[in-house]
C-alpha cells in the first residue's frame, strides 16, 4: 500500500500502481471525467500513469494552468494526426503548448497549405477527437526509437533523439499517430469539443535562418464549444482595441521606415498624453521623496562592462560608437542603473543620507529582431519611468512599502482594478545560483512578503523566479477584456552595489554596502501607453485625455459664443476645442464620439442667450443644461476626485 496526500491535506491508502484517475474516480465520477493531468510529487503526469510510491497528488482540470497546457499540448498531437491523414508524408518537428493554444512545426515537403485549408483540418481534428482515442505511453530503448524513425525517414525526430539519453525515451500513440514525446497528455482525444486552426507562419528549423523553413501551424482547442466562441469574440474585441489601430485613428504616434524600425515618433496629441502621465508621476514621486536626475543616452563601454550589461546586451546588440581621434568606445544606454550608481558615488555617503532615491525618465536602447517588434509594446528605443533607491538592509521593507503605495495610486487613477502581485523568491534547490549573503536574502524575502501582506495585496509566490541578484515583486494586471499584463516591477539588487563598490559610512564609522532597489511603476512609457489604450479602448480618464471637451455650435452664428465658452474653460485649465466647421451638429457629435472626447457642449440660440451650455457625455448622451461656470466646476471636481 502507498499513501496519497491530497491538496486539502487528507490522506488515503491505496494499492501501489493506483493511477490519479482511479483516485479521481473514488472521489466522484464527474471529477474523473474532467481530469486532464495530475501533479504527482510536484511533477505533471499522465493521469493514467501508475503511482508506485507515497505521493502528494493534485488533480488538474481545465481550470488549472498545467491542466490547460496539457490539453493544448495533447491537441498538438491531434493536429499532427489530422495533418498526417490529410497530407501523407508530412514530417514533424516540435509541438508545444503556448499562452493561447499550441503550434506544431511541420515540413509539408512538396505540398502546400493555405488559410483555405484550415476548415478541412479542423473537421478532421474533430472527427478524430470524437473517436476518444486514448494517448498510450510506452517506453522505448534508444536503439529501437532510432530504428523506428530511420524506417520512417524522419530526420527531425532522429535529430531530437540525438539529444536524449537511453532509458528516458517515451513514445505516445493516439489513433494512428505515434510521436516521440516526454508527455504528459490528457487521457483521450475526446476532451476536445472545439478546435480552430488560427494561422500559419514560416519558422526556420531550430530558429536558425540557415536551416530549412518549416511551416508553423497555430491552433487552439477547448473543452466546450461556447468557450471557443467566447475566445473568438475576445479576439474581435482585442482587434478593435489594438493600440496600433487606435494610435493611428487618434493621431497619437507614428512609425517611419526612414527613421528606423521600432523607433516610435510621438505626434502632438500622443506627446501631450505622455507628458501628462510623466508630470503626474513626477508630482507623486516628488511627494514620495524622490530626487530627479538626468543622465546621457550613451555611456563608455567600460561602464557597461563594470555593470555586466555589456555581457548581456553588448555583442548581439547595437554596436559601439567610436571616436576615431581618441579611440574611445561608447554604447547606447541599455539601462539607467549604471549611471545612477555613478551618481551615488559622486560623493561620500553616510547612513544619515539614506535612503536616497534617484528618479529619471531615462531613454534606453535595445536591439530587438525586426520580426519581434510590435507597435509600442516591443520597440528598440523606449523611456523607462526609472528610479533607484539606495538604502540599508533594514530600510528595504519600508521602501518597498512606499513603492507599493505609489503603484496602487497609479492603478487607482488609471482604473486598473484587477491585479495581483507576484513575489519572486530564490529556488531553494539551487542556492548557489544567487549572489549576495544568505542572511540579506532571507531578510529581503521576508520583508517583501510581509509588506505585501500589510498593504493588503493579493499575492502569489513563485519559487525560483527571483533574479540572480535579488528577489522581486511584479504587478500583474488584468485589462478590461481580461488579458494579463505585467506592469510595475520592484527589484532588490545585491549585485550592482558590489560591482560598483558602492559604500556608505555607518553609525559605527565603518564602510557598508547599500542595497539597491530598481523600480518602474509604468515599466516604459511606450508599453504603458499601449496597454492603457487597449485597456480603456482609447477612452482615457478625463484628467489624462488630450482633449477633454469639444464645443459644438449648431451653426456658424454661434461660433463667437463658442469661442467665449472656450476662453472660460481655458481659464479653468480645461482642454477644450471648438468644432466650427460648417457641418450639421449631428455629424459633429458623431465625430466627437469617434475621437472619444469625454464631454461635448452643444450651443444654440437659447444657450447663447442665457449664457449656458447643453452638456453631452461620451457614451451616455444628454446630461442637461448648466452655466459655463457650473460646467467648469463639474469637470474640475471630477478630476480632483480621480487624482485624490
Ligand atoms: Zn506530446
Ligand atoms: Zn535599474
Coordinates of C-alpha atoms and ligand atoms in Angstrom, one line a residue:
X1 CA 0.0 0.0 0.0
X2 CA 1.1 3.6 -0.6
X3 CA 0.0 6.9 0.9
X4 CA -1.6 9.6 -1.3
X5 CA -1.8 13.1 0.2
X6 CA -4.4 15.4 -1.5
X7 CA -4.1 19.3 -1.5
X8 CA -6.6 19.6 1.4
X9 CA -4.2 17.6 3.5
X10 CA -6.3 14.4 3.5
X11 CA -4.6 11.1 3.1
X12 CA -5.6 7.9 1.5
X13 CA -4.1 4.5 1.5
X14 CA -4.2 2.8 -1.9
X15 CA -2.6 -0.1 -3.7
X16 CA 0.7 0.6 -5.4
X17 CA 0.0 1.1 -9.1
X18 CA -3.1 3.1 -8.5
X19 CA -3.5 6.0 -11.0
X20 CA -4.6 9.6 -10.5
X21 CA -7.7 8.8 -12.5
X22 CA -8.5 5.9 -10.1
X23 CA -8.2 8.4 -7.2
X24 CA -10.4 10.9 -9.0
X25 CA -13.0 8.1 -9.7
X26 CA -13.1 7.3 -6.0
X27 CA -14.0 10.9 -5.3
X28 CA -16.6 11.4 -8.0
X29 CA -17.2 10.2 -11.5
X30 CA -17.9 13.8 -12.5
X31 CA -14.5 14.9 -11.3
X32 CA -12.8 11.9 -13.1
X33 CA -14.4 13.0 -16.4
X34 CA -12.7 16.4 -16.1
X35 CA -9.2 15.3 -15.1
X36 CA -6.7 16.2 -17.8
X37 CA -3.4 15.6 -15.9
X38 CA -2.1 15.1 -12.4
X39 CA 0.6 16.7 -10.4
X40 CA 2.4 13.9 -8.6
X41 CA 5.1 15.0 -6.1
X42 CA 5.3 18.3 -8.0
X43 CA 5.7 16.8 -11.5
X44 CA 2.9 16.8 -14.1
X45 CA 2.0 13.3 -15.2
X46 CA -0.4 11.4 -17.4
X47 CA -3.4 10.9 -15.1
X48 CA -3.5 7.2 -16.0
X49 CA 0.2 6.5 -15.1
X50 CA 0.6 4.1 -12.2
X51 CA 1.8 5.7 -8.9
X52 CA 4.2 3.4 -7.1
X53 CA 5.5 5.5 -4.1
X54 CA 4.0 7.7 -1.4
X55 CA 3.0 10.9 -3.2
X56 CA 1.3 14.2 -3.0
X57 CA -1.3 14.4 -5.6
X58 CA -3.2 17.3 -7.3
X59 CA -5.8 16.5 -9.9
X60 CA -5.6 19.0 -12.8
X61 CA -8.5 20.1 -14.9
X62 CA -9.1 22.9 -17.5
X63 CA -9.2 25.4 -14.6
X64 CA -5.5 24.7 -13.8
X65 CA -2.9 26.3 -16.0
X66 CA -1.0 22.9 -16.1
X67 CA -4.2 21.1 -17.0
X68 CA -4.9 23.6 -19.8
X69 CA -1.4 23.3 -21.2
X70 CA -1.6 19.5 -21.1
X71 CA -4.8 19.7 -23.1
X72 CA -3.2 22.1 -25.6
X73 CA 0.0 20.0 -25.9
X74 CA -2.2 16.9 -26.5
X75 CA -4.1 18.9 -29.1
X76 CA -0.9 19.5 -31.0
X77 CA -0.7 15.7 -31.4
X78 CA -4.3 15.7 -32.5
X79 CA -3.4 18.4 -35.1
X80 CA -0.5 16.3 -36.2
X81 CA -2.7 13.2 -36.6
X82 CA -5.1 15.2 -38.7
X83 CA -2.3 16.7 -40.9
X84 CA -0.8 13.2 -41.4
X85 CA -4.2 11.9 -42.5
X86 CA -4.7 14.9 -44.9
X87 CA -1.1 15.3 -46.2
X88 CA 0.5 11.9 -46.2
X89 CA 4.3 12.0 -45.8
X90 CA 4.4 15.3 -43.8
X91 CA 7.2 15.4 -41.1
X92 CA 7.0 17.0 -37.7
X93 CA 9.5 18.9 -35.6
X94 CA 8.1 20.0 -32.2
X95 CA 4.6 20.9 -31.0
X96 CA 4.5 22.8 -27.7
X97 CA 1.6 24.5 -25.9
X98 CA 1.8 28.3 -25.8
X99 CA -0.1 31.0 -23.9
X100 CA -3.2 30.7 -26.1
X101 CA -3.3 27.2 -27.7
X102 CA -0.4 25.4 -29.3
X103 CA 1.6 25.1 -32.5
X104 CA 3.3 22.4 -34.5
X105 CA 6.3 23.0 -36.8
X106 CA 5.7 20.9 -39.9
X107 CA 7.6 20.1 -43.0
X108 CA 5.0 19.8 -45.7
X109 CA 7.5 18.6 -48.3
X110 CA 6.2 19.4 -51.8
X111 CA 2.7 20.0 -50.5
X112 CA 1.4 23.5 -49.6
X113 CA -1.2 24.7 -47.2
X114 CA -3.2 28.0 -47.1
X115 CA -5.9 29.6 -45.0
X116 CA -8.4 27.9 -47.2
X117 CA -7.4 24.5 -45.8
X118 CA -8.0 25.4 -42.2
X119 CA -11.7 24.3 -42.2
X120 CA -10.8 20.8 -43.5
X121 CA -8.1 20.4 -40.9
X122 CA -10.5 21.5 -38.1
X123 CA -13.1 19.0 -39.3
X124 CA -10.5 16.2 -39.4
X125 CA -9.4 17.1 -35.9
X126 CA -13.0 16.9 -34.6
X127 CA -13.6 13.6 -36.4
X128 CA -10.5 12.2 -34.6
X129 CA -11.5 13.8 -31.3
X130 CA -14.9 12.1 -31.4
X131 CA -13.2 8.7 -31.6
X132 CA -11.9 9.4 -28.0
X133 CA -8.6 7.7 -28.8
X134 CA -6.5 7.2 -25.7
X135 CA -3.0 8.6 -25.5
X136 CA -0.9 5.5 -24.8
X137 CA 2.5 5.9 -23.3
X138 CA 5.3 3.4 -24.0
X139 CA 8.9 3.4 -23.0
X140 CA 11.4 2.6 -25.7
X141 CA 15.1 1.9 -26.0
X142 CA 17.1 4.5 -27.9
X143 CA 18.1 1.9 -30.5
X144 CA 14.5 0.9 -31.2
X145 CA 13.5 4.5 -31.4
X146 CA 16.2 5.2 -33.9
X147 CA 15.2 2.2 -35.9
X148 CA 11.6 3.4 -35.9
X149 CA 12.3 6.9 -37.3
X150 CA 15.0 5.6 -39.6
X151 CA 12.4 3.4 -41.2
X152 CA 10.1 6.5 -41.4
X153 CA 13.0 8.5 -42.9
X154 CA 12.2 11.2 -40.3
X155 CA 15.4 13.3 -39.9
X156 CA 13.7 15.7 -37.5
X157 CA 12.8 13.1 -34.9
X158 CA 16.2 11.4 -35.3
X159 CA 17.7 14.8 -34.6
X160 CA 15.6 15.1 -31.4
X161 CA 16.6 11.6 -30.4
X162 CA 20.3 12.5 -30.5
X163 CA 19.9 14.8 -27.5
X164 CA 18.1 12.2 -25.5
X165 CA 19.5 9.6 -23.1
X166 CA 18.7 5.9 -23.3
X167 CA 16.2 5.0 -20.6
X168 CA 14.3 8.3 -20.8
X169 CA 12.7 7.9 -24.2
X170 CA 8.9 7.6 -24.4
X171 CA 6.5 7.3 -27.3
X172 CA 2.9 8.3 -27.3
X173 CA 0.3 6.9 -29.6
X174 CA -3.2 8.0 -30.2
X175 CA -5.3 6.6 -33.0
X176 CA -2.9 6.1 -36.0
X177 CA -0.4 8.7 -34.9
X178 CA 2.8 7.9 -32.9
X179 CA 5.1 10.6 -31.7
X180 CA 8.3 10.8 -29.8
X181 CA 7.3 12.8 -26.7
X182 CA 8.1 13.0 -23.0
X183 CA 4.4 13.8 -22.2
X184 CA 2.3 14.2 -20.3
X185 CA -1.0 14.1 -22.2
X186 CA -4.7 14.0 -21.3
X187 CA -6.4 10.6 -21.1
X188 CA -8.0 10.7 -24.6
X189 CA -8.8 12.9 -27.6
X190 CA -12.5 13.2 -26.6
X191 CA -11.8 16.1 -24.3
X192 CA -11.5 18.4 -27.4
X193 CA -15.0 19.7 -28.2
X194 CA -13.9 22.6 -30.4
X195 CA -10.8 23.1 -32.5
X196 CA -9.6 26.1 -34.5
X197 CA -6.6 26.5 -36.7
X198 CA -5.6 30.1 -36.1
X199 CA -2.8 30.8 -38.5
X200 CA 0.3 29.6 -40.3
X201 CA 3.8 31.2 -40.4
X202 CA 7.2 30.4 -41.6
X203 CA 9.6 29.1 -38.9
X204 CA 13.2 28.1 -39.5
X205 CA 14.2 24.7 -38.2
X206 CA 15.7 25.3 -34.7
X207 CA 15.2 29.1 -35.2
X208 CA 18.3 29.3 -37.4
X209 CA 17.8 31.1 -40.7
X210 CA 20.5 29.0 -42.3
X211 CA 18.2 26.0 -41.9
X212 CA 15.2 24.9 -43.9
X213 CA 12.0 26.9 -43.3
X214 CA 9.2 24.8 -41.8
X215 CA 5.5 25.8 -41.5
X216 CA 4.4 26.6 -38.0
X217 CA 0.7 25.8 -37.7
X218 CA -1.0 27.6 -34.8
X219 CA -4.2 26.1 -33.2
X220 CA -6.4 26.3 -30.2
X221 CA -8.9 23.8 -28.7
X222 CA -11.5 24.0 -26.0
X223 CA -13.5 21.5 -23.8
X224 CA -16.7 23.3 -24.7
X225 CA -17.9 24.8 -27.9
X226 CA -19.1 28.0 -26.2
X227 CA -15.6 28.7 -24.9
X228 CA -14.2 28.8 -28.5
X229 CA -16.9 31.3 -29.4
X230 CA -16.1 33.4 -26.3
X231 CA -12.4 33.3 -27.3
X232 CA -13.1 34.4 -30.9
X233 CA -15.3 37.2 -29.6
X234 CA -12.4 38.3 -27.3
X235 CA -10.1 38.4 -30.2
X236 CA -12.5 40.6 -32.1
X237 CA -12.6 43.0 -29.1
X238 CA -8.9 42.9 -28.9
X239 CA -8.6 43.8 -32.5
X240 CA -11.0 46.8 -32.1
X241 CA -8.8 48.0 -29.2
X242 CA -5.5 47.3 -30.8
X243 CA -3.3 50.3 -29.8
X244 CA -1.7 50.3 -33.3
X245 CA -5.1 50.9 -34.9
X246 CA -6.4 53.4 -32.2
X247 CA -3.0 55.1 -32.1
X248 CA -3.4 55.9 -35.8
X249 CA -7.0 56.9 -35.6
X250 CA -6.4 59.1 -32.6
X251 CA -3.2 60.7 -34.0
X252 CA -1.1 59.6 -31.1
X253 CA 2.1 58.1 -32.6
X254 CA 3.6 57.1 -35.9
X255 CA 6.4 54.8 -37.2
X256 CA 8.5 55.8 -40.2
X257 CA 10.7 53.3 -42.0
X258 CA 13.0 56.1 -42.8
X259 CA 13.6 56.9 -39.1
X260 CA 14.0 53.2 -38.4
X261 CA 12.2 50.1 -37.3
X262 CA 10.9 50.1 -33.7
X263 CA 11.6 53.8 -33.1
X264 CA 8.2 55.4 -32.3
X265 CA 7.5 59.1 -33.2
X266 CA 5.1 60.7 -30.8
X267 CA 2.6 63.0 -32.5
X268 CA 1.5 66.2 -30.7
X269 CA -1.6 64.5 -29.1
X270 CA 0.4 61.5 -28.1
X271 CA 3.2 63.6 -26.8
X272 CA 0.7 65.6 -24.8
X273 CA -0.7 62.5 -23.3
X274 CA 2.7 61.1 -22.4
X275 CA 3.9 64.3 -20.9
X276 CA 0.8 64.5 -18.8
X277 CA 1.5 60.9 -17.5
X278 CA 5.0 61.9 -16.8
X279 CA 4.1 65.1 -14.8
X280 CA 1.5 63.1 -12.9
X281 CA 4.2 60.6 -11.8
X282 CA 6.8 63.2 -11.3
X283 CA 4.5 65.0 -8.9
X284 CA 3.7 61.8 -7.0
X285 CA 7.4 61.0 -6.8
X286 CA 8.3 64.4 -5.6
X287 CA 5.9 63.9 -2.7
X288 CA 7.4 60.5 -2.0
X289 CA 10.9 61.9 -1.6
X290 CA 12.5 61.1 -4.9
X291 CA 15.1 63.4 -6.4
X292 CA 15.3 63.9 -10.1
X293 CA 18.5 63.1 -12.0
X294 CA 19.3 63.3 -15.7
X295 CA 21.9 61.1 -17.5
X296 CA 23.1 60.9 -21.1
X297 CA 21.8 58.5 -23.8
X298 CA 25.2 56.9 -24.2
X299 CA 27.9 55.7 -21.9
X300 CA 31.5 54.5 -22.1
X301 CA 31.8 50.8 -22.9
X302 CA 33.8 50.4 -19.6
X303 CA 30.7 51.5 -17.6
X304 CA 28.6 48.6 -19.0
X305 CA 31.5 46.1 -18.6
X306 CA 31.5 47.0 -14.9
X307 CA 27.8 46.8 -14.6
X308 CA 27.7 43.4 -16.5
X309 CA 25.3 44.9 -19.1
X310 CA 27.8 44.6 -21.9
X311 CA 28.0 40.8 -21.4
X312 CA 24.2 40.7 -21.5
X313 CA 23.4 43.3 -24.3
X314 CA 26.7 44.1 -25.9
X315 CA 27.7 41.6 -28.6
X316 CA 24.3 40.9 -30.1
X317 CA 23.0 44.5 -29.8
X318 CA 23.7 47.9 -31.3
X319 CA 27.5 48.2 -31.9
X320 CA 29.7 50.7 -30.1
X321 CA 30.0 54.3 -31.3
X322 CA 33.7 55.1 -31.8
X323 CA 35.7 58.3 -31.6
X324 CA 38.4 57.8 -34.2
X325 CA 40.5 60.7 -32.9
X326 CA 40.6 59.4 -29.3
X327 CA 40.0 55.7 -29.7
X328 CA 37.0 55.7 -27.3
X329 CA 34.1 53.3 -27.4
X330 CA 30.6 54.3 -26.4
X331 CA 27.4 52.3 -26.2
X332 CA 23.8 53.3 -26.5
X333 CA 22.4 53.1 -22.9
X334 CA 20.6 49.8 -22.4
X335 CA 19.8 50.5 -18.7
X336 CA 19.9 53.6 -16.5
X337 CA 21.1 51.8 -13.4
X338 CA 24.9 52.1 -14.1
X339 CA 24.6 55.8 -14.5
X340 CA 22.7 56.1 -11.2
X341 CA 25.3 54.1 -9.4
X342 CA 27.9 56.6 -10.5
X343 CA 25.7 59.4 -9.2
X344 CA 25.5 57.7 -5.9
X345 CA 29.3 57.5 -5.9
X346 CA 29.7 61.2 -6.8
X347 CA 30.3 62.0 -3.2
X348 CA 30.8 60.1 0.1
X349 CA 27.6 58.9 1.7
X350 CA 26.7 58.5 5.3
X351 CA 23.9 56.3 6.8
X352 CA 22.2 59.6 7.6
X353 CA 21.8 60.3 3.9
X354 CA 20.0 57.0 3.3
X355 CA 17.7 56.2 1.7
X356 CA 18.4 58.2 -1.5
X357 CA 16.0 57.9 -4.3
X358 CA 17.1 58.9 -7.8
X359 CA 14.4 59.2 -10.4
X360 CA 14.7 59.7 -14.2
X361 CA 12.6 59.3 -17.2
X362 CA 15.5 57.6 -18.9
X363 CA 15.5 56.6 -22.6
X364 CA 17.3 53.3 -23.3
X365 CA 18.0 51.4 -26.5
X366 CA 18.0 47.7 -27.0
X367 CA 18.2 45.8 -30.2
X368 CA 15.2 43.6 -31.0
X369 CA 14.9 41.5 -34.1
X370 CA 12.7 43.2 -36.6
X371 CA 10.3 40.3 -36.5
X372 CA 9.8 40.7 -32.8
X373 CA 8.9 44.4 -33.0
X374 CA 5.2 45.1 -32.2
X375 CA 3.6 48.6 -32.1
X376 CA 4.6 50.4 -28.9
X377 CA 4.9 47.2 -26.9
X378 CA 8.2 46.0 -28.4
X379 CA 10.4 48.8 -29.6
X380 CA 14.1 49.5 -29.9
X381 CA 14.2 52.7 -28.0
X382 CA 12.0 53.4 -25.0
X383 CA 11.7 55.6 -22.0
X384 CA 11.6 54.0 -18.6
X385 CA 10.0 55.7 -15.6
X386 CA 13.0 54.6 -13.8
X387 CA 14.2 55.1 -10.2
X388 CA 16.8 53.6 -8.0
X389 CA 16.6 53.6 -4.2
X390 CA 19.9 53.1 -2.3
X391 CA 19.2 52.1 1.3
X392 CA 20.3 49.9 4.2
X393 CA 19.1 46.3 4.5
X394 CA 16.9 47.4 7.4
X395 CA 15.2 50.0 5.2
X396 CA 14.2 47.6 2.4
X397 CA 10.7 46.8 3.9
X398 CA 9.7 50.4 4.3
X399 CA 11.0 51.4 0.9
X400 CA 9.2 48.6 -0.9
X401 CA 6.1 49.6 1.0
X402 CA 6.3 53.1 -0.3
X403 CA 6.8 51.9 -3.9
X404 CA 3.7 49.7 -3.4
X405 CA 1.7 52.8 -2.3
X406 CA 2.9 54.6 -5.4
X407 CA 1.9 51.8 -7.8
X408 CA -1.5 51.5 -6.1
X409 CA -2.1 55.2 -6.5
X410 CA -1.3 54.9 -10.2
X411 CA -3.6 51.9 -10.7
X412 CA -6.4 53.7 -9.0
X413 CA -6.2 56.9 -11.1
X414 CA -5.9 54.9 -14.3
X415 CA -8.6 52.4 -13.4
X416 CA -6.7 49.2 -13.3
X417 CA -8.8 47.5 -10.8
X418 CA -8.0 43.8 -11.2
X419 CA -4.4 42.9 -10.3
X420 CA -2.2 40.6 -8.3
X421 CA 1.3 40.9 -7.0
X422 CA 3.8 38.2 -7.9
X423 CA 6.6 37.7 -5.4
X424 CA 9.6 36.0 -6.9
X425 CA 11.9 34.3 -4.5
X426 CA 15.0 32.0 -4.7
X427 CA 14.9 28.5 -5.8
X428 CA 15.6 26.6 -2.6
X429 CA 17.1 23.7 -4.5
X430 CA 19.8 25.9 -6.2
X431 CA 21.1 28.3 -3.6
X432 CA 24.5 28.7 -5.5
X433 CA 22.7 30.5 -8.4
X434 CA 22.3 33.6 -6.3
X435 CA 24.8 36.3 -5.4
X436 CA 24.8 38.1 -2.0
X437 CA 24.7 36.9 1.6
X438 CA 22.0 34.4 2.6
X439 CA 21.1 36.5 5.7
X440 CA 20.4 39.5 3.5
X441 CA 18.3 37.4 1.1
X442 CA 16.3 36.0 4.0
X443 CA 15.7 39.4 5.3
X444 CA 14.6 40.9 2.0
X445 CA 12.4 38.0 1.0
X446 CA 10.7 38.2 4.4
X447 CA 10.4 42.0 4.1
X448 CA 8.7 41.8 0.7
X449 CA 6.2 39.2 1.7
X450 CA 5.4 41.0 5.0
X451 CA 4.9 44.4 3.4
X452 CA 2.8 43.0 0.6
X453 CA 0.5 41.4 3.2
X454 CA 0.4 44.5 5.3
X455 CA -0.7 46.5 2.2
X456 CA -3.4 44.0 1.6
X457 CA -2.2 42.9 -1.8
X458 CA -3.4 39.6 -3.3
X459 CA -0.1 37.8 -3.9
X460 CA 1.2 34.7 -5.5
X461 CA 4.7 33.5 -4.5
X462 CA 6.9 32.0 -7.2
X463 CA 9.9 30.0 -6.0
X464 CA 12.9 30.1 -8.3
X465 CA 11.7 33.2 -10.2
X466 CA 13.9 35.7 -8.4
X467 CA 16.7 37.3 -10.5
X468 CA 20.2 36.0 -9.6
X469 CA 20.8 39.4 -7.9
X470 CA 17.7 39.7 -5.7
X471 CA 14.1 38.9 -5.0
X472 CA 11.4 40.9 -6.8
X473 CA 7.7 41.9 -6.8
X474 CA 5.8 42.4 -10.0
X475 CA 2.3 43.6 -10.5
X476 CA 0.2 41.6 -12.9
X477 CA -2.9 43.4 -14.1
X478 CA -6.0 42.2 -16.0
X479 CA -7.3 44.7 -18.5
X480 CA -10.9 45.4 -19.3
X481 CA -11.2 42.4 -21.6
X482 CA -9.4 40.0 -19.2
X483 CA -5.9 39.9 -20.7
X484 CA -3.0 39.7 -18.3
X485 CA -0.1 42.2 -18.5
X486 CA 2.9 42.6 -16.3
X487 CA 3.2 46.2 -15.0
X488 CA 5.2 47.8 -12.3
X489 CA 8.2 46.0 -11.0
X490 CA 10.2 46.3 -7.8
X491 CA 13.6 44.5 -7.7
X492 CA 16.0 44.2 -4.8
X493 CA 19.7 44.1 -6.1
X494 CA 22.8 43.0 -4.2
X495 CA 24.8 42.8 -7.4
X496 CA 25.3 46.3 -8.8
X497 CA 26.3 47.8 -5.4
X498 CA 29.0 45.1 -5.3
X499 CA 30.2 45.6 -8.9
X500 CA 30.3 49.4 -8.5
X501 CA 31.8 49.1 -5.0
X502 CA 29.1 51.4 -3.6
X503 CA 29.6 52.3 0.1
X504 CA 28.2 54.4 2.9
X505 CA 29.7 55.1 6.3
X506 CA 27.6 53.5 9.0
X507 CA 26.9 54.7 12.6
X508 CA 29.8 52.5 13.6
X509 CA 32.1 54.7 11.4
X510 CA 33.0 51.8 9.1
X511 CA 32.1 51.2 5.4
X512 CA 28.9 49.3 4.4
X513 CA 27.4 48.2 1.1
X514 CA 23.9 49.7 0.4
X515 CA 21.1 47.7 -1.1
X516 CA 19.8 49.0 -4.4
X517 CA 16.1 48.8 -5.3
X518 CA 15.1 49.2 -9.0
X519 CA 11.5 50.2 -9.6
X520 CA 9.4 51.3 -12.6
X521 CA 5.7 51.6 -12.0
X522 CA 4.8 52.1 -15.7
X523 CA 7.7 50.0 -16.9
X524 CA 8.2 52.0 -20.1
X525 CA 6.1 55.0 -21.3
X526 CA 5.7 53.3 -24.7
X527 CA 4.5 49.9 -23.5
X528 CA 2.4 51.5 -20.7
X529 CA 0.6 53.9 -23.1
X530 CA -0.1 50.9 -25.4
X531 CA -1.6 48.9 -22.6
X532 CA -3.6 51.9 -21.4
X533 CA -5.0 52.5 -24.9
X534 CA -6.1 48.8 -25.1
X535 CA -7.4 48.8 -21.5
X536 CA -9.7 51.8 -22.0
X537 CA -10.3 51.3 -25.7
X538 CA -8.9 54.8 -26.3
X539 CA -11.3 56.4 -23.8
X540 CA -8.7 57.9 -21.5
X541 CA -9.6 59.0 -18.0
X542 CA -10.8 62.7 -18.0
X543 CA -7.7 64.0 -16.2
X544 CA -5.4 62.5 -18.8
X545 CA -7.1 62.7 -22.1
X546 CA -5.6 65.3 -24.5
X547 CA -9.0 66.8 -25.4
X548 CA -11.5 66.9 -22.6
X549 CA -14.3 69.0 -24.1
X550 CA -15.5 69.6 -27.7
X551 CA -17.6 72.6 -28.2
X552 CA -20.2 72.2 -30.9
X553 CA -22.0 75.3 -32.1
X554 CA -25.2 74.2 -34.0
X555 CA -24.5 76.8 -36.7
X556 CA -21.9 79.4 -37.7
X557 CA -24.0 82.1 -36.0
X558 CA -22.9 80.7 -32.6
X559 CA -19.2 80.4 -33.3
X560 CA -18.5 83.6 -31.4
X561 CA -20.3 82.4 -28.3
X562 CA -18.4 79.1 -28.7
X563 CA -15.1 81.0 -28.6
X564 CA -16.1 82.8 -25.4
X565 CA -17.1 79.5 -23.7
X566 CA -13.7 78.1 -24.8
X567 CA -12.0 81.0 -23.2
X568 CA -13.8 80.5 -19.9
X569 CA -12.8 76.8 -19.9
X570 CA -9.2 77.6 -20.8
X571 CA -9.1 79.9 -17.7
X572 CA -10.1 76.9 -15.6
X573 CA -7.3 74.8 -17.2
X574 CA -9.8 72.7 -19.1
X575 CA -8.7 71.5 -22.5
X576 CA -11.4 72.3 -25.0
X577 CA -11.6 72.8 -28.7
X578 CA -14.3 74.4 -30.8
X579 CA -15.6 72.5 -33.8
X580 CA -16.5 75.5 -36.0
X581 CA -16.8 73.5 -39.3
X582 CA -20.0 74.3 -41.3
X583 CA -21.3 70.8 -40.6
X584 CA -24.7 69.6 -39.2
X585 CA -24.5 69.2 -35.4
X586 CA -25.3 65.5 -35.7
X587 CA -22.2 65.0 -37.7
X588 CA -20.1 67.0 -35.2
X589 CA -21.4 64.8 -32.4
X590 CA -20.7 61.6 -34.2
X591 CA -17.1 62.8 -35.0
X592 CA -16.5 63.8 -31.4
X593 CA -17.8 60.4 -30.2
X594 CA -15.3 58.7 -32.6
X595 CA -12.5 60.8 -31.3
X596 CA -13.6 59.6 -27.8
X597 CA -13.8 63.2 -26.3
X598 CA -15.4 62.8 -22.9
X599 CA -17.7 65.9 -23.0
X600 CA -19.5 67.7 -25.7
X601 CA -21.1 71.1 -25.3
X602 CA -23.9 71.9 -27.8
X603 CA -24.5 75.6 -28.3
X604 CA -27.6 77.2 -29.9
X605 CA -29.9 80.1 -29.6
X606 CA -31.1 79.6 -26.0
X607 CA -27.6 78.7 -24.7
X608 CA -26.1 81.8 -26.3
X609 CA -29.0 83.9 -24.9
X610 CA -28.8 82.5 -21.3
X611 CA -25.0 82.1 -21.2
X612 CA -25.4 78.4 -20.6
X613 CA -24.1 75.1 -22.2
X614 CA -26.0 72.0 -23.1
X615 CA -23.9 69.0 -22.0
X616 CA -23.4 65.6 -23.6
X617 CA -21.3 62.9 -22.1
X618 CA -19.4 60.3 -24.1
X619 CA -21.4 57.1 -24.3
X620 CA -24.1 58.4 -22.1
X621 CA -25.8 61.2 -24.1
X622 CA -27.6 64.3 -22.8
X623 CA -26.8 65.4 -19.2
X624 CA -28.7 68.7 -19.3
X625 CA -28.0 72.4 -19.4
X626 CA -26.0 74.5 -17.0
X627 CA -24.0 77.7 -16.7
X628 CA -20.5 77.6 -18.2
X629 CA -19.1 78.2 -14.7
X630 CA -21.1 75.3 -13.2
X631 CA -19.8 73.0 -16.0
X632 CA -16.2 74.1 -15.4
X633 CA -16.6 73.3 -11.7
X634 CA -18.2 69.9 -12.5
X635 CA -15.1 68.9 -14.6
X636 CA -12.7 70.2 -12.0
X637 CA -14.3 68.3 -9.1
X638 CA -14.5 65.1 -11.2
X639 CA -10.7 65.4 -11.9
X640 CA -9.9 66.3 -8.3
X641 CA -11.8 63.2 -7.1
X642 CA -9.8 61.0 -9.5
X643 CA -6.4 62.3 -8.5
X644 CA -7.0 62.3 -4.8
Ligands
LIG1 ZN1 3.3 15.1 -26.5
LIG2 ZN1 17.7 49.7 -12.7

